């Protein structure tokens, strides 16, 4: 049962939302906190760049068919499914929450959990490292472009913003590139201090969530949405994940990929990054700051759904692999 319980980070996210609901920051303290949050996000993406080994990038990048399938799933299949969600009447799914669903669908894949689940299930780990990292790099350009296209198409408001793209490039891509440039000198040290630097990863996201929800609460977030609204978003998240898991799992088999590559495609193609998504929402929807809390709400719920669902699938893959290894060992002549 423990694998279905929320992880520690999800509990911290919930506590952060509760804190922002009870004690939201506003005025001058909110401006100071916003500056500190921007600095923490820059540091986060600098560390992502410094951690990623050049050898892993080169080795994993050679498997282009696998990466193409993952990118198409992440930035084509998911957005198309997001557009399909738009057929749900506004009386059932609130427009701002639907904007959050669309935003969720154009985000890049996760890095840490995609690799962790691929490893647990016995998949192609080097390819997973490259695919997940590449998804995040492409996402810095594709996510704001797709947000503009989808919001304009659906009439949800907004559109492509050069200012948002510039903000993402300066706050996310530039620190990442600097980290990659310095990686030969500091990469080993950063990777060896994983536990020491972990609070920066999660702490920066919690800061952005607190700031976003503080603004939303000050604008009456919890007076706008009901428990039934949250239930609808949760159902949509579960259905989205289930559909994409089926597409990646059975589609990779139909395309003739090995079992290891199937596992990598399944986990890297079905996930959406909370670590990249929350800062991107803060940059893309800067003119709608009061709505950011509602926009990231579907993503936060999807985060927990994908962890629970993929943990169960990874364990099934792992048990099947263990059974196959046991059978092969037993079949060998003594």
XYZ file of C-alpha atoms in Angstrom:
334
model
C 0.000 0.000 0.000
C 2.892 2.384 0.657
C 3.541 2.802 -3.070
C 0.085 4.416 -3.429
C 0.658 6.936 -0.622
C 1.761 10.486 -1.494
C 5.528 11.009 -1.567
C 7.163 13.491 0.803
C 7.412 16.212 -1.830
C 3.686 15.970 -2.580
C 2.963 16.371 1.140
C 5.198 19.463 1.180
C 3.338 20.828 -1.856
C 0.004 20.405 -0.076
C 1.395 22.075 3.055
C 2.696 24.958 0.918
C -0.731 25.475 -0.656
C -2.337 25.418 2.817
C 0.211 27.951 4.094
C -0.422 30.230 1.116
C -4.170 29.909 1.727
C -3.844 30.903 5.413
C -0.887 33.310 5.272
C -0.505 34.586 1.687
C 2.346 36.977 0.992
C 1.490 40.315 -0.603
C 2.768 43.849 -1.035
C 6.481 44.594 -0.574
C 7.286 41.222 1.079
C 5.822 39.489 -1.997
C 8.164 41.487 -4.267
C 11.191 40.539 -2.168
C 10.080 36.919 -2.075
C 9.548 37.004 -5.860
C 13.139 38.189 -6.399
C 14.461 35.420 -4.121
C 12.319 32.882 -5.992
C 13.711 33.958 -9.374
C 17.266 33.555 -8.049
C 16.445 30.093 -6.672
C 15.012 28.989 -10.052
C 18.135 30.224 -11.862
C 20.257 28.196 -9.448
C 18.044 25.143 -9.980
C 18.533 25.124 -13.772
C 22.243 25.907 -13.412
C 22.558 22.718 -11.329
C 20.567 20.746 -13.927
C 23.078 21.841 -16.548
C 26.073 21.074 -14.345
C 24.825 17.563 -13.517
C 24.285 16.357 -17.092
C 27.332 14.486 -18.372
C 28.462 15.134 -21.970
C 29.127 11.416 -22.455
C 25.557 10.556 -21.475
C 24.182 13.168 -23.886
C 26.252 11.893 -26.808
C 25.585 8.222 -26.062
C 21.851 8.612 -25.613
C 21.383 11.019 -28.530
C 22.380 8.342 -31.040
C 19.067 6.532 -30.505
C 17.148 9.046 -32.626
C 14.041 6.932 -33.300
C 13.357 6.570 -29.594
C 13.841 10.289 -28.963
C 11.615 11.212 -31.883
C 8.765 9.077 -30.542
C 9.103 10.628 -27.067
C 9.197 14.189 -28.421
C 6.184 13.577 -30.654
C 4.267 12.133 -27.720
C 5.241 15.019 -25.432
C 4.693 17.938 -27.808
C 2.139 16.590 -30.327
C 0.028 13.786 -28.846
C -0.433 15.425 -25.448
C -1.482 18.829 -26.909
C -3.986 17.104 -29.218
C -5.476 15.337 -26.218
C -5.586 18.696 -24.431
C -7.626 20.131 -27.290
C -9.988 17.148 -27.015
C -10.565 18.006 -23.338
C -11.960 21.307 -24.598
C -15.161 19.516 -25.608
C -16.044 19.282 -21.905
C -18.660 22.021 -21.261
C -17.583 25.100 -19.275
C -20.241 24.263 -16.708
C -18.238 21.129 -15.828
C -14.635 22.302 -16.350
C -13.939 25.953 -15.494
C -12.105 27.939 -18.241
C -9.077 28.771 -16.048
C -8.709 25.110 -15.075
C -8.973 24.140 -18.746
C -6.146 26.612 -19.436
C -4.197 24.712 -16.791
C -4.936 21.416 -18.570
C -3.715 22.862 -21.888
C -0.581 24.177 -20.179
C 0.031 20.769 -18.600
C -0.230 19.111 -22.033
C 2.545 21.244 -23.615
C 5.107 20.830 -20.837
C 8.318 18.778 -21.216
C 8.898 15.439 -19.520
C 10.273 15.046 -16.018
C 13.949 14.217 -15.552
C 14.467 12.573 -12.154
C 11.336 10.415 -11.945
C 11.487 9.353 -15.621
C 15.016 8.068 -15.110
C 14.206 6.522 -11.730
C 11.193 4.574 -13.023
C 13.063 3.505 -16.179
C 15.885 2.166 -14.025
C 13.461 0.422 -11.634
C 11.687 -1.289 -14.530
C 14.897 -2.396 -16.286
C 14.718 0.019 -19.221
C 17.331 1.849 -21.299
C 18.639 4.278 -18.662
C 21.215 6.205 -20.796
C 18.548 6.863 -23.418
C 16.121 7.935 -20.676
C 18.641 10.436 -19.310
C 19.151 11.932 -22.746
C 15.462 11.866 -23.708
C 14.216 13.498 -20.508
C 16.948 16.129 -20.521
C 16.446 16.841 -24.229
C 12.700 17.176 -23.666
C 13.331 19.900 -21.097
C 15.746 21.757 -23.386
C 13.303 21.666 -26.326
C 10.495 22.570 -23.942
C 12.062 25.935 -23.152
C 11.312 26.917 -26.764
C 8.309 24.739 -27.635
C 6.206 25.213 -24.495
C 5.691 28.994 -24.822
C 5.099 28.610 -28.573
C 2.511 25.866 -28.075
C 0.824 27.790 -25.248
C 0.361 30.721 -27.608
C -0.971 28.529 -30.426
C -3.371 26.507 -28.263
C -4.750 29.443 -26.284
C -5.322 31.389 -29.480
C -6.980 28.372 -31.128
C -9.310 27.640 -28.225
C -10.099 31.252 -27.414
C -8.924 30.759 -23.828
C -7.143 34.094 -23.907
C -3.509 34.922 -24.296
C -1.238 34.069 -27.203
C 2.440 33.826 -27.967
C 4.506 36.351 -26.042
C 8.085 37.231 -26.922
C 8.402 38.585 -23.396
C 7.513 35.189 -21.951
C 10.011 33.451 -24.238
C 12.704 35.956 -23.265
C 11.956 35.415 -19.590
C 12.253 31.635 -19.990
C 15.498 31.918 -21.950
C 17.078 34.223 -19.357
C 15.772 32.507 -16.248
C 15.907 28.853 -17.335
C 17.992 28.267 -20.479
C 20.880 30.655 -19.773
C 21.645 29.168 -16.314
C 21.348 25.678 -17.841
C 23.851 26.544 -20.597
C 26.263 28.086 -18.082
C 26.008 24.907 -16.006
C 26.769 22.791 -19.088
C 29.800 24.947 -19.934
C 31.161 24.520 -16.399
C 30.164 20.835 -16.217
C 33.666 19.435 -16.978
C 35.021 21.228 -13.903
C 32.150 21.058 -11.409
C 29.968 18.194 -12.731
C 31.486 15.449 -10.561
C 31.251 17.629 -7.451
C 27.603 18.518 -8.121
C 26.679 14.870 -8.721
C 28.488 13.794 -5.549
C 26.548 16.344 -3.474
C 23.117 15.162 -4.594
C 21.670 14.927 -1.078
C 23.181 18.256 -0.056
C 21.785 20.068 -3.098
C 18.377 18.334 -3.143
C 16.744 21.077 -0.998
C 17.550 23.583 -3.769
C 15.644 21.442 -6.300
C 12.523 21.091 -4.244
C 12.792 24.280 -2.231
C 12.776 26.467 -5.345
C 9.598 24.786 -6.612
C 7.912 25.210 -3.234
C 8.835 28.896 -3.307
C 7.227 29.365 -6.729
C 4.107 27.453 -5.656
C 3.780 29.552 -2.488
C 4.163 32.792 -4.448
C 1.707 31.704 -7.175
C -0.944 30.522 -4.739
C -0.514 33.588 -2.534
C -1.422 35.769 -5.522
C -4.316 33.482 -6.416
C -5.678 33.397 -2.856
C -5.560 37.190 -2.661
C -7.736 37.194 -5.803
C -10.234 34.721 -4.300
C -9.026 31.363 -5.702
C -10.822 29.182 -3.174
C -14.039 31.157 -3.552
C -13.968 30.440 -7.279
C -13.473 26.637 -7.322
C -15.351 23.918 -5.464
C -14.485 20.357 -4.470
C -16.357 19.157 -7.557
C -14.095 21.346 -9.745
C -11.031 19.670 -8.255
C -12.627 16.242 -8.731
C -13.210 16.960 -12.430
C -9.561 18.030 -12.871
C -8.374 14.865 -11.108
C -10.513 12.675 -13.383
C -9.206 14.476 -16.493
C -5.614 14.015 -15.259
C -6.142 10.280 -14.676
C -7.705 9.789 -18.122
C -4.918 11.785 -19.838
C -2.231 9.696 -18.152
C -3.996 6.394 -18.900
C -4.465 7.247 -22.593
C -0.840 8.329 -23.062
C 0.489 5.290 -21.186
C -1.481 3.037 -23.559
C -0.265 4.959 -26.616
C 3.405 4.840 -25.582
C 3.374 1.252 -24.353
C 1.485 -0.409 -27.216
C 2.726 2.038 -29.850
C 6.379 1.284 -29.065
C 5.667 -2.429 -29.384
C 3.961 -1.882 -32.749
C 6.997 0.100 -33.941
C 9.305 -2.805 -33.096
C 11.242 -1.321 -30.176
C 12.937 -3.623 -27.691
C 11.437 -4.142 -24.227
C 14.100 -1.843 -22.716
C 13.258 0.928 -25.189
C 9.531 0.364 -24.673
C 10.018 1.015 -20.959
C 11.971 4.206 -21.676
C 9.354 5.501 -24.118
C 6.528 4.660 -21.710
C 7.981 6.552 -18.751
C 9.639 9.477 -20.559
C 6.714 10.054 -22.915
C 3.921 9.958 -20.333
C 5.303 12.365 -17.741
C 5.038 16.128 -17.291
C 7.583 18.158 -15.356
C 6.458 20.031 -12.258
C 10.010 21.363 -11.818
C 9.951 23.051 -15.242
C 6.218 23.701 -15.382
C 5.781 25.931 -12.345
C 8.585 28.375 -13.277
C 7.364 28.420 -16.899
C 3.820 29.224 -15.775
C 5.202 32.088 -13.713
C 6.975 33.467 -16.813
C 4.353 32.739 -19.488
C 1.338 33.971 -17.532
C 3.062 36.955 -15.928
C 0.275 39.252 -17.162
C -2.280 36.954 -15.501
C -0.459 36.606 -12.169
C -3.691 36.144 -10.240
C -4.523 33.071 -12.389
C -1.198 31.235 -12.062
C -2.349 29.322 -8.989
C -5.376 27.953 -10.858
C -3.279 27.222 -13.955
C -0.695 25.112 -12.081
C -3.352 23.272 -10.038
C -3.977 20.575 -12.733
C -0.202 20.092 -13.010
C 0.191 19.590 -9.261
C -2.571 16.982 -9.260
C -1.095 15.294 -12.346
C 2.255 15.128 -10.544
C 0.827 12.847 -7.864
C -1.227 10.796 -10.346
C 1.804 10.089 -12.535
C 3.964 9.099 -9.561
C 1.378 6.628 -8.262
C 0.486 5.176 -11.657
C 4.040 4.866 -12.958
C 5.292 3.352 -9.681
C 2.763 0.539 -10.097
C 3.675 -0.002 -13.774
C 7.426 0.054 -13.035
C 6.995 -2.638 -10.419
C 5.033 -4.798 -12.866
C 7.804 -4.419 -15.460
C 10.416 -5.263 -12.806
C 8.569 -8.405 -11.657
C 8.143 -9.573 -15.263
C 11.864 -9.043 -15.914
C 12.753 -10.938 -12.743
C 10.499 -13.832 -13.761
C 12.086 -13.976 -17.219
C 15.588 -13.999 -15.736
C 14.602 -16.755 -13.322
C 13.107 -18.837 -16.157
C 16.195 -18.376 -18.334
C 18.480 -19.385 -15.481
C 16.409 -22.492 -14.776
C 16.464 -23.466 -18.486
C 20.243 -23.361 -18.719
C 21.907 -26.816 -18.693
C 23.838 -27.712 -15.567
